[in-house]
XYZ file of C-alpha atoms in Angstrom:
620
model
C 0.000 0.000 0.000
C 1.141 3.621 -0.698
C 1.641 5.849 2.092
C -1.406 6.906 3.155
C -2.589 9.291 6.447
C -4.033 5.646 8.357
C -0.814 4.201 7.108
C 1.868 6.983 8.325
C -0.624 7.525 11.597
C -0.009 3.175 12.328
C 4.052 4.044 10.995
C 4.311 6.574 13.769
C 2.690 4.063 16.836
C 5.115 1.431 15.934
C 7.975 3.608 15.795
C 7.417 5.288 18.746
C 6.476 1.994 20.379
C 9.841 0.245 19.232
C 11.892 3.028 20.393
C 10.582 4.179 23.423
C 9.175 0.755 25.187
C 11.379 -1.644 26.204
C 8.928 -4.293 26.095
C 10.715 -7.500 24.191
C 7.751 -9.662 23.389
C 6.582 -7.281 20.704
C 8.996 -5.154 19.163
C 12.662 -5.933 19.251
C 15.078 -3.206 20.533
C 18.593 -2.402 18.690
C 20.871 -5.442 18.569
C 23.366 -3.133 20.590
C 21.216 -2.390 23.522
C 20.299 -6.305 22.890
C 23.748 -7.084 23.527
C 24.493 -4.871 26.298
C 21.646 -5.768 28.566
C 21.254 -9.970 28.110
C 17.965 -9.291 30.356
C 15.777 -7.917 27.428
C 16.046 -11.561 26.025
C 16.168 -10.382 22.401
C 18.648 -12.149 20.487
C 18.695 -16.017 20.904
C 16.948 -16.059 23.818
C 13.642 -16.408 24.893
C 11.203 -12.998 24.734
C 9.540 -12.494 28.034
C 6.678 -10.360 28.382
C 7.256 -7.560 31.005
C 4.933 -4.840 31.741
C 1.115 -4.946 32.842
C 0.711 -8.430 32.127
C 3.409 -10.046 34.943
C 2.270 -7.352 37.155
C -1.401 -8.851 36.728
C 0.032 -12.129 37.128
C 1.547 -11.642 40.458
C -1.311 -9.339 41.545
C -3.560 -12.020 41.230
C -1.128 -15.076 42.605
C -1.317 -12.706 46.049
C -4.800 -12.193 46.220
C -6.878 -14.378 48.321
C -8.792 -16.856 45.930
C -12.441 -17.389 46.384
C -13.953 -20.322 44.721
C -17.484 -20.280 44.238
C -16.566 -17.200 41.776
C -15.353 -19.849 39.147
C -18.349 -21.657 39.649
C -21.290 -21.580 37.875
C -22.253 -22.710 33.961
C -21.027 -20.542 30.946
C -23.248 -18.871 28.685
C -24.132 -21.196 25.790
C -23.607 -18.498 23.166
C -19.996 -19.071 23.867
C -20.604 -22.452 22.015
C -22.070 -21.104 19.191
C -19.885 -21.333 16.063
C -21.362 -19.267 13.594
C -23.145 -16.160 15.684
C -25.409 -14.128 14.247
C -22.827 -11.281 12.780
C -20.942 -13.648 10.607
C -24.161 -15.430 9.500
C -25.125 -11.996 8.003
C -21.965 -12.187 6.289
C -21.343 -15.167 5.185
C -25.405 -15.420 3.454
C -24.631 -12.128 1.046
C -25.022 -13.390 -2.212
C -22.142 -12.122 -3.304
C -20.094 -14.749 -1.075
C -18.684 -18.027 -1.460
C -20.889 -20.862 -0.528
C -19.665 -23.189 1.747
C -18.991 -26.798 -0.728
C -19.623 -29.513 1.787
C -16.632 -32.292 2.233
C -17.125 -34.894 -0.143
C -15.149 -38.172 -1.412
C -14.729 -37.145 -4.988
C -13.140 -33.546 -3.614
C -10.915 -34.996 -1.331
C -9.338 -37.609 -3.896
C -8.943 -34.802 -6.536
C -7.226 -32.615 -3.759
C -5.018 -35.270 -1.833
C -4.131 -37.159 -5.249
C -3.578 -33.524 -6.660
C -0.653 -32.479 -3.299
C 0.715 -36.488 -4.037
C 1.391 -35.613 -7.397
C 2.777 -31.895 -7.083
C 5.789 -33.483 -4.562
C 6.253 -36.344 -7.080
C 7.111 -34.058 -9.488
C 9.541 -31.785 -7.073
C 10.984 -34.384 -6.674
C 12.071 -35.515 -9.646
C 13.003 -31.878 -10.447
C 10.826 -31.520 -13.259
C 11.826 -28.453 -15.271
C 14.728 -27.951 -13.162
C 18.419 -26.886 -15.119
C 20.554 -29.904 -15.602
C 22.875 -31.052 -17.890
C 24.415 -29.882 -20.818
C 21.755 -26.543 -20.842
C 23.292 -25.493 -17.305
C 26.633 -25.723 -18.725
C 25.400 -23.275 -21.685
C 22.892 -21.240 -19.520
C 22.936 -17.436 -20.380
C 24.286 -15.998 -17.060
C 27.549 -17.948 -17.174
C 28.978 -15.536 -19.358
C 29.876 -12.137 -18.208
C 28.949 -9.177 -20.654
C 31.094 -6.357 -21.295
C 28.963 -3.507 -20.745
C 30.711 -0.046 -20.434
C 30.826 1.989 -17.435
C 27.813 3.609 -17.179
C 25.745 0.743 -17.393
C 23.525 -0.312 -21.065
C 20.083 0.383 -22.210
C 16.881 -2.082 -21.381
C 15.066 -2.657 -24.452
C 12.772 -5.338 -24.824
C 15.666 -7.115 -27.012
C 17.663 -6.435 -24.686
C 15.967 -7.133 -20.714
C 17.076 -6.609 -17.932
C 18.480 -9.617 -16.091
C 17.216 -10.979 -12.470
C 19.055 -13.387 -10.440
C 17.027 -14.870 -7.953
C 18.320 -16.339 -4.575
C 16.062 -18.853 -3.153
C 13.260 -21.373 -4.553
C 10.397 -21.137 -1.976
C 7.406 -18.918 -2.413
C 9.160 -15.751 -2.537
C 11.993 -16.515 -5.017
C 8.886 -18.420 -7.150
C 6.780 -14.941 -7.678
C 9.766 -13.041 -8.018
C 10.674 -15.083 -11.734
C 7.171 -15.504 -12.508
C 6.441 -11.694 -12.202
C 9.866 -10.760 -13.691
C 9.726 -13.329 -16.369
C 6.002 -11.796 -16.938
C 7.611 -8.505 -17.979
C 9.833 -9.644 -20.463
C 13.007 -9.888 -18.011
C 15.147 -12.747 -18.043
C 15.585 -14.454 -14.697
C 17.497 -17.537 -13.235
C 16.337 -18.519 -10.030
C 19.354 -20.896 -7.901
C 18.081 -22.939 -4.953
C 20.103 -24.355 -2.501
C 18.253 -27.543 -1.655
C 18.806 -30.668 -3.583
C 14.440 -31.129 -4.023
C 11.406 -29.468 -3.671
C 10.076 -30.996 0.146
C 7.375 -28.747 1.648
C 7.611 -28.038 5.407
C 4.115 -27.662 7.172
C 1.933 -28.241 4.526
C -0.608 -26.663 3.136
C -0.377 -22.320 2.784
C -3.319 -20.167 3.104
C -3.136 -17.550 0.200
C -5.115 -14.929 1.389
C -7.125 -12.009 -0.602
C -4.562 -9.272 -0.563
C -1.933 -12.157 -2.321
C -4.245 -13.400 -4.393
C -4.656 -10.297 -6.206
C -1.285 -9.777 -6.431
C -0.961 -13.085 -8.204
C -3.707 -12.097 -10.651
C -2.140 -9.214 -11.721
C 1.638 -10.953 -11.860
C -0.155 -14.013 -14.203
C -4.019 -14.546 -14.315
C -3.386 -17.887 -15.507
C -1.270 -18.294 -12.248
C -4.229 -17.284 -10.057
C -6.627 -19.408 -11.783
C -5.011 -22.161 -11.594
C -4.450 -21.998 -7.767
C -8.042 -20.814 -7.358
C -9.032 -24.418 -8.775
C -6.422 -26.076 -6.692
C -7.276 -24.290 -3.714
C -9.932 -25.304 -0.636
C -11.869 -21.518 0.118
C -11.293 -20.853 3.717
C -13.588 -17.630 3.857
C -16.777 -19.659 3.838
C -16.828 -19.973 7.611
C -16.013 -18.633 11.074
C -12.808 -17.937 12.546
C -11.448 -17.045 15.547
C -10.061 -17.538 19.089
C -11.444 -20.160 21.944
C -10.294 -20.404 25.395
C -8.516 -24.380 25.399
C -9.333 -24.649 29.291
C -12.398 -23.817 31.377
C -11.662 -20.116 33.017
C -12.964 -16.966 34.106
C -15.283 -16.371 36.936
C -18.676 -14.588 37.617
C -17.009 -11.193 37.732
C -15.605 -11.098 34.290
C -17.319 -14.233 32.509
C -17.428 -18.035 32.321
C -16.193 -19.792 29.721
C -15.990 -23.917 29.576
C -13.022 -25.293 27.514
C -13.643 -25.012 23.714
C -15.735 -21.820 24.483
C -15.145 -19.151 21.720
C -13.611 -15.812 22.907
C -13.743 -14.088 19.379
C -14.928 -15.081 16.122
C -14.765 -13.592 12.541
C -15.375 -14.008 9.205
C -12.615 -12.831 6.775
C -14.851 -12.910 3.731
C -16.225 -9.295 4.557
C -13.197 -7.183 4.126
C -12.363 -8.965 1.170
C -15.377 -8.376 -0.429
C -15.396 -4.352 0.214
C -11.735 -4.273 -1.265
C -13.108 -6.329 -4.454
C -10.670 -9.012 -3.807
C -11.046 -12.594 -4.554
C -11.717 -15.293 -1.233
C -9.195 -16.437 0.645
C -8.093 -20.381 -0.584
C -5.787 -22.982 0.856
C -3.284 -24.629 -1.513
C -0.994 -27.804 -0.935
C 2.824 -25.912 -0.927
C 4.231 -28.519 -3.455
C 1.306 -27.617 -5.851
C 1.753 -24.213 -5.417
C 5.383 -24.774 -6.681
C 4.337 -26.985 -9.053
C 1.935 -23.996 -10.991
C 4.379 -21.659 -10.507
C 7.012 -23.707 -11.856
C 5.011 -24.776 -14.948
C 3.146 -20.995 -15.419
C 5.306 -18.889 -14.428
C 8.460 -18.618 -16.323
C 10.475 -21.263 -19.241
C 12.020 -24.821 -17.976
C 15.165 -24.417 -17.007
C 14.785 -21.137 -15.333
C 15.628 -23.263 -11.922
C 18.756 -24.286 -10.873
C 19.432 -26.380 -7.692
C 21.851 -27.496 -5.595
C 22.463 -23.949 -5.861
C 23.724 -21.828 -2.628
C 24.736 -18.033 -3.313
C 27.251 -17.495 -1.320
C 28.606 -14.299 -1.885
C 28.255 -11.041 -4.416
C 29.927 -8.272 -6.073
C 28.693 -5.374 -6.955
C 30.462 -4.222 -10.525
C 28.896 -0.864 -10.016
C 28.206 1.815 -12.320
C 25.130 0.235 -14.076
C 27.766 -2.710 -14.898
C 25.510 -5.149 -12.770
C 26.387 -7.911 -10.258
C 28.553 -10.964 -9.967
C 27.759 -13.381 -8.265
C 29.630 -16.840 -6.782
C 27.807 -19.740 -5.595
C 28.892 -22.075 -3.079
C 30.692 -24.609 -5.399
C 32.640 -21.670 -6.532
C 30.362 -21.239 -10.157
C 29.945 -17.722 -10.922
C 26.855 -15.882 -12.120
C 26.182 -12.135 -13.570
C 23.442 -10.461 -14.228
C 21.882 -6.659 -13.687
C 19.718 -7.789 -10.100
C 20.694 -10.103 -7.474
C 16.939 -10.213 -5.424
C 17.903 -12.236 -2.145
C 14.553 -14.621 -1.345
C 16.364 -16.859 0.534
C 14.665 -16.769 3.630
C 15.037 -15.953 7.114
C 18.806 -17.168 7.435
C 19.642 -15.081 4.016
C 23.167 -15.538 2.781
C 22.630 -12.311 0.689
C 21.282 -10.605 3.523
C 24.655 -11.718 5.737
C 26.521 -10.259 2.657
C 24.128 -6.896 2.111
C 23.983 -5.839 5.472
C 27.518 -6.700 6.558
C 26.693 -9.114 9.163
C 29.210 -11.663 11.036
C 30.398 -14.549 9.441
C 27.987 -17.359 10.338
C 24.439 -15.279 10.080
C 23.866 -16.599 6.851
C 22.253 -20.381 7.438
C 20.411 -23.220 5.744
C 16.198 -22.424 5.286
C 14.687 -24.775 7.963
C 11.597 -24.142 5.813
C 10.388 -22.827 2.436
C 11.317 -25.209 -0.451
C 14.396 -27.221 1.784
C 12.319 -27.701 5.330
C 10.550 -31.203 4.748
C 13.902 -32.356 2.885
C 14.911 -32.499 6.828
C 15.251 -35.553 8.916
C 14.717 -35.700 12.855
C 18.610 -35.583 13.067
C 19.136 -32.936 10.651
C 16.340 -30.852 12.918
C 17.682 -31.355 16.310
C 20.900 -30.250 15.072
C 19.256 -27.100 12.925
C 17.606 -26.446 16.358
C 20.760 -25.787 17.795
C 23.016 -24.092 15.436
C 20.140 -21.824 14.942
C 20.559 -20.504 18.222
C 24.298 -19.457 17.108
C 22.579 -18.223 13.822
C 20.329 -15.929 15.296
C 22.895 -13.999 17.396
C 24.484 -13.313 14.510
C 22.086 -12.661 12.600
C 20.181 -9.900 14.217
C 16.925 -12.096 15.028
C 14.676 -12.273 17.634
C 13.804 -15.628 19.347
C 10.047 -15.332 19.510
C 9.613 -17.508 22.817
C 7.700 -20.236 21.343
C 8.839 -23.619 19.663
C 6.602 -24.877 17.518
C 5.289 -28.718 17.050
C 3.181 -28.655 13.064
C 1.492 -31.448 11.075
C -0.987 -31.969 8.366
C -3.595 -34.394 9.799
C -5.403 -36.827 7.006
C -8.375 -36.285 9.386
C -11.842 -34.312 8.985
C -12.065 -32.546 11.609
C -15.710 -32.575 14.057
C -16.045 -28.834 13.635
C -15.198 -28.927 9.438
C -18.392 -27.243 8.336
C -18.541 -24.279 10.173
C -14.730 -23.535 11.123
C -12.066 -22.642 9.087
C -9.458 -21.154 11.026
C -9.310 -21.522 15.477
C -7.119 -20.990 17.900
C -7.376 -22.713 21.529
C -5.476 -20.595 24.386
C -3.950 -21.060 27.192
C -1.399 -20.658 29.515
C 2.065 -20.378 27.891
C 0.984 -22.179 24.873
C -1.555 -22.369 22.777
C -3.024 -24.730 19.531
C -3.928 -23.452 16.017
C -5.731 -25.280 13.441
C -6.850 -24.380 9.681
C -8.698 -26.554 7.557
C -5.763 -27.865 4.685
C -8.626 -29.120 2.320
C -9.596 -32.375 1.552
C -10.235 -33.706 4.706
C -6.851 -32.803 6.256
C -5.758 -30.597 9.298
C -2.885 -28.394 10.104
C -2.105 -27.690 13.176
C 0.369 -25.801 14.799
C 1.238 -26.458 18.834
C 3.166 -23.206 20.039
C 4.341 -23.774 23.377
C 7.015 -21.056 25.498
C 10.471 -22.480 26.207
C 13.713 -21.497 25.776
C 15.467 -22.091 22.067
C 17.753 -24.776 20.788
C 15.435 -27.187 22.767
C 15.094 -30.931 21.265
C 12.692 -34.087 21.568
C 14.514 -37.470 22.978
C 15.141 -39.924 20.291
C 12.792 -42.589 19.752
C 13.587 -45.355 22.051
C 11.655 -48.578 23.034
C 10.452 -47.009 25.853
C 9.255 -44.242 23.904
C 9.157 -44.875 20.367
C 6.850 -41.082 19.738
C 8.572 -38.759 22.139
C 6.781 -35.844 20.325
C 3.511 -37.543 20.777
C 4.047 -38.145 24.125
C 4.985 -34.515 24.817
C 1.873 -33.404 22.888
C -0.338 -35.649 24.955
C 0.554 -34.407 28.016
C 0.520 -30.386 26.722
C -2.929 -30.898 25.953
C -4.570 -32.934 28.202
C -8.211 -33.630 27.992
C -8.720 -35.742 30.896
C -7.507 -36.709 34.589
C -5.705 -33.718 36.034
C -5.375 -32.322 32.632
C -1.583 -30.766 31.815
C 1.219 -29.535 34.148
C -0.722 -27.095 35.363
C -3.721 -28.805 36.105
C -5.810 -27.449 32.857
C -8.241 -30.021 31.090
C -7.909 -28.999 27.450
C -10.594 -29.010 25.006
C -10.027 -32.467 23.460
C -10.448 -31.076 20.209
C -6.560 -30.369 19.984
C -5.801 -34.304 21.014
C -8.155 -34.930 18.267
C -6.053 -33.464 15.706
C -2.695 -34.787 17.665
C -3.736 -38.128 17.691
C -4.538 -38.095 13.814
C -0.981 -37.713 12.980
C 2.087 -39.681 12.562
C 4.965 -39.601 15.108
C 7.056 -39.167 11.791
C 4.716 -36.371 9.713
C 5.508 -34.083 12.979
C 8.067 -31.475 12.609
C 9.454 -29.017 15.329
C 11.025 -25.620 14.953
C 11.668 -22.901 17.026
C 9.940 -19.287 15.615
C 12.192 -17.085 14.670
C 11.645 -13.283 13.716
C 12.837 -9.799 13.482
C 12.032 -6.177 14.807
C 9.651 -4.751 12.803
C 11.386 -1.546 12.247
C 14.809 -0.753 11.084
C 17.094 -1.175 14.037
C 20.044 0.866 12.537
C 21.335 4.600 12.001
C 23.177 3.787 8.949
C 22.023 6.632 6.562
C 21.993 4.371 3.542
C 19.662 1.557 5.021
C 17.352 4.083 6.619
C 16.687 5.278 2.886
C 16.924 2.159 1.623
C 16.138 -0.635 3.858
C 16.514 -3.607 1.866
C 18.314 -2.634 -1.511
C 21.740 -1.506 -2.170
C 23.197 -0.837 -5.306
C 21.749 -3.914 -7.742
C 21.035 -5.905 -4.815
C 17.651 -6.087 -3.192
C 15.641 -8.794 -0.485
C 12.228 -9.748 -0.442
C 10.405 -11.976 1.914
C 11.313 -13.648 5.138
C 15.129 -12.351 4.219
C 13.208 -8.510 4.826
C 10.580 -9.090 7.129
C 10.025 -12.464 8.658
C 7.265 -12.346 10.907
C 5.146 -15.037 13.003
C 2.408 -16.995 11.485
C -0.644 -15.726 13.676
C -1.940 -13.797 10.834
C -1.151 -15.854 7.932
C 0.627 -12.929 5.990
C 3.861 -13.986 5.964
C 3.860 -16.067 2.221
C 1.458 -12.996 1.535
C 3.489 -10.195 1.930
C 6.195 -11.790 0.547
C 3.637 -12.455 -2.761
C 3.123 -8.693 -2.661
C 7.092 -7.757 -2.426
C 7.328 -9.998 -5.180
C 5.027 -8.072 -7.060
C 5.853 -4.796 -6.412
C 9.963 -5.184 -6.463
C 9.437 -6.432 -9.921
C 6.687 -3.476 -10.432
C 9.591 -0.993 -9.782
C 11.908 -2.786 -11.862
C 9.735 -2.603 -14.620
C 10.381 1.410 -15.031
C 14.133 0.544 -16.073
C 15.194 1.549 -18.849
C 18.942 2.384 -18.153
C 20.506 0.125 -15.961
C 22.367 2.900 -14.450
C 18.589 3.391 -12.429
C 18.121 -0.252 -11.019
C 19.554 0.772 -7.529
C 17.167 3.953 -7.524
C 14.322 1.352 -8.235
C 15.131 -1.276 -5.762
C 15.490 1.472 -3.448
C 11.967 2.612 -4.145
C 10.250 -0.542 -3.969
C 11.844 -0.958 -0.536
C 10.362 2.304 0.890
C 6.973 1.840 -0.536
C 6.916 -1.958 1.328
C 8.667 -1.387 4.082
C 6.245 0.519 6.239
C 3.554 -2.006 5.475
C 5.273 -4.443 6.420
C 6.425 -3.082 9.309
C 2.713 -2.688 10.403
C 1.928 -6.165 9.700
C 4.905 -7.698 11.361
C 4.304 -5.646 14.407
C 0.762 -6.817 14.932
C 2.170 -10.495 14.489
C 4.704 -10.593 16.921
C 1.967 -8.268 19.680
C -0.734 -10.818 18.723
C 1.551 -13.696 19.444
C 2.965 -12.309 22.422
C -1.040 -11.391 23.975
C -2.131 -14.555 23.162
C -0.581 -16.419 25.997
C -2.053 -13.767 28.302
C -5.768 -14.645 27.536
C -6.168 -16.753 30.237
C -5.230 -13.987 32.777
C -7.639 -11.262 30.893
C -10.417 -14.203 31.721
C -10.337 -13.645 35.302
C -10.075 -9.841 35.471
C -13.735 -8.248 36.106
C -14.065 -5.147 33.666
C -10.564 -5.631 32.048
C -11.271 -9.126 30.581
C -14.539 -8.171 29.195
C -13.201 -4.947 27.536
C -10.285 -7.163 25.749
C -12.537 -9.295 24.235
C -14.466 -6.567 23.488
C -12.099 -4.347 21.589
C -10.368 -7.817 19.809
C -13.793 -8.224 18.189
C -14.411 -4.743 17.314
C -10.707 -4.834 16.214
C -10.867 -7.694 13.254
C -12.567 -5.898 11.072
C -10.116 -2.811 10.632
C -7.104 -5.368 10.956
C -8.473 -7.479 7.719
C -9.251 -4.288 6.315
C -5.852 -3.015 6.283
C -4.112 -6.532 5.453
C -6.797 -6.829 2.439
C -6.345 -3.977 0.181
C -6.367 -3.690 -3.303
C -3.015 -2.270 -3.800
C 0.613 -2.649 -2.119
């Protein structure tokens, strides 16, 4: 979105919020005050929350308890899952009606996924051979100093680092506009992590406008999420008279996200497999051969004046061409190399197009190199590890829900529908970082199941601290595999610049011919969805900029442009990520406080609508 007075007015809270309060759940403070003061627990460590929420905590823990105030039956609207506000919604003609899970769907979709990481795989339409030995960006040009023309003979040339979402819509949109891109990937195959991705409205249009054939295509692969509720339960029975009941499963919040879309004129929100998404971008987005992997950048140089960049991947094969765009995710070698950063902040993608290529062993180890990664790096340990899975499982609440979160007490359960009678899940629980899961032993041949179990009790005495979960999460839990669960520790950054260097304040993620996109600019945690989003829409726009060359002597005054115009967005969007993960755990406090934990709920409700609003617009 261009800057805009609600924009600028949001720029201006976060900034002031990221310099003035020292609150490290949220927003990140400068890696040297990081540094200095260990307590923050910024970098590598895990983020506490400090501020009104521990001193609500230990106000409570000294009060005397009374117990008949938690007793008493909740309110059976709280069970309700599609109230009266959404049903208006939801029956407009003008949106999607809800297909009902069927047999026939649910082949086509699962057979569909099957098929898509087949394919990656066998690197279908991947650069081998004698054509990467003769590939066009082998050979350097000599082009004077001053840089050349762009002509439509004559493109511009894009290297891409990276082969996950990012680096994908950055070829397809640059290919789209007549450039010529190669795009190198560091893993050896295509293996999604997680699963599924939701693609919501704002990316959606972003991909119709980059290739409508693109967006059709994942339209019909796609399971339509906006055709029922969302929102936030409580996972435990809490509250009291005072400030509400609620029993476990109870819904706190609940949305539809078909509304906003609609009043921006933007296409539904869909789900698509992450291997098929690949798979059409592969195929419609830009010639065979345009991949290359087994590809690591490892380091670039900038020829300067308009003469382009050269660039030497890992095995020590160079590459030139007039952009280097650095997708490469959260760990970005380019990044490392743009920024100056230490040696070792540049690391291998735990997710994107190389996460699922993992193993157990490769991930405990990941898990704690990472640790090292991050310090160097300039990332923020969120505070939560994270347990995910795709479920081959329809889920009891499949019809009316979409999208739910169950709360609770340092942790807390997501779940999305993944189409096709399959469930993602996510299990966010706080602990420190670099933590690992015992190796299967005969004793314990599913130590992650085990762990689950016990997180999310639904019976007895319930977890460690006594809560009896909604079983709802087991039910998803116990539909997976020991071996289809993968663990990661969340990772992010501060959503504003955290630097006084002159030339990164004006240009925060582009120097010279270089430019990032993605996690490698703004990674951000998943409790909005928008992080494959916005990284759809810097795709877009980095290559909309780019697309006004016509001298190559301007690509570092367009890279530089197409960072300003995202990076305040972004910055908005990451912010509310990392302060909506961080509140989250604090839910089952707000449900105890009379006044306070009414007025929360109150003003998340009331609050949806603008958020959606602001993540779904037209233009970016």
């Amino acid at each position: 979105m261009r800057n805009n007075r609600r924009t600028n007015s949001l720029a201006t809270l976060l900034i002031g919020l990221s310099i003035f309060t020292p609150y490290t759940g949220a927003f990140a403070p400068s890696s040297l005050t990081a540094r200095r003061t260990t307590s923050l627990h910024v970098i590598g460590e895990q983020a506490s929350s400090i501020g009104p929420a521990t001193l609500l905590r230990n106000l409570k823990q000294n009060l005397p308890q009374i117990p008949w105030l938690a007793e008493g039956k909740a309110p059976t609207s709280n069970k309700i899952d599609i109230p009266d506000h959404v049903a208006a919604v939801l029956s407009r003609p003008d949106a999607p009606k809800r297909e009902a899970e069927n047999a026939d769907r649910t082949q086509r979709i699962r057979s569909r996924a099957a098929q898509a990481s087949e394919d990656a795989l066998k690197m279908r339409g991947m650069l081998v051979g004698e054509d990467d030995a003769k590939a066009w960006w082998r050979a350097q040009r000599v082009i004077p100093e001053g840089g050349r023309e762009v002509t439509e003979e004559d493109p511009l040339t894009v290297l891409v680092a990276g082969g996950g979402l990012a680096g994908l819509v950055v070829a397809a949109a640059a290919h789209a506009k007549g450039m010529k891109v190669a795009l190198f990937e560091q893993a050896s195959s295509y293996a999604p992590y997680g699963g599924p991705i939701q693609i919501q409205s704002n990316a959606l249009r972003a991909l119709q406008q980059i290739n409508p054939t693109i967006y059709e295509e994942l339209v019909k692969a796609g399971t339509c999420t906006a055709d029922r509720v969302s929102g936030l339960k409580i996972g435990y029975r809490k509250g009291n008279k005072l400030a509400g009941l609620y029993d476990a499963g109870d819904w706190l919040v609940r949305f539809d996200t078909i509304g906003p879309a609609l009043e921006a004129g933007l296409p539904a929100t869909v789900v698509v497999d992450r291997p098929v998404i690949q798979q059409i971008l592969v195929k419609h987005g830009f010639p065979e051969g345009t991949v290359r992997i087994k590809s690591r950048i490892q380091s670039y140089e900038d020829l300067g004046k308009g003469r382009g960049v050269c660039v030497t991947l890992e095995d020590g094969t160079k590459a030139y061409g007039d952009v280097l765009v650095g997708a490469d995710g959260i760990w970005s070698q380019v990044r490392k190399n743009l920024h100056g950063l230490d040696d070792g902040a540049g690391g291998f993608a735990a997710s994107g197009a190389a996460g699922g290529a993992l193993d157990d062993a490769e991930a405990r180890k990941l898990a704690r190199d990472t640790v090292k990664i991050a310090a160097k790096a300039d990332r923020r340990y969120s505070g939560f590890t994270c347990y995910a899975a795709l479920a081959p499982h329809r889920a009891s609440n499949i019809e009316n829900v979409s999208y739910q979160i169950l709360l609770g007490e340092k942790k807390y359960f997501v779940s999305t529908d993944g189409g096709g009678e399959r469930q993602q899940w996510f299990a966010l629980i706080r602990e420190p970082a670099g933590g690992v899961d015992p190796e299967p032993s005969p004793q314990d041949p599913h130590p992650k199941l085990t762990r689950l179990r016990k997180e999310f009790a639904c019976d007895g005495s319930g977890d460690g601290d006594g809560n009896v979960w909604d079983p709802f999460a087991l039910e998803l839990i116990n539909a997976s595999s020991e071996e289809d669960i993968k663990r990661r520790d969340l990772y992010d950054g501060a959503p504003l610049l955290t630097t006084l260097d002159p030339q990164r304040l004006w240009s925060p993620w582009a120097k010279g011919p270089v430019a990032l996109c993605g996690d490698a600019a703004h990674p951000m945690m998943p409790n909005l969805g928008q992080g494959g989003c916005q990284a759809t829409e810097d795709g877009y726009r980095l290559v909309e900029e780019l697309a006004k060359v016509q001298h190559t002597r301007n690509v570092p005054g367009a890279l530089g442009g197409y960072s300003r115009v995202r990076v305040i967005r972004t910055a908005i969007i990451q912010g509310f990520a990392q302060l909506g993960s961080d509140l989250l755990v604090d839910f089952d406090l707000m449900m105890t406080i009379p006044l306070l934990g009414p007025f929360f709920l109150t003003m998340t409700q009331l609050s949806m609508p603008f958020i959606l609003r602001f993540l779904y617009t037209p233009s970016f």
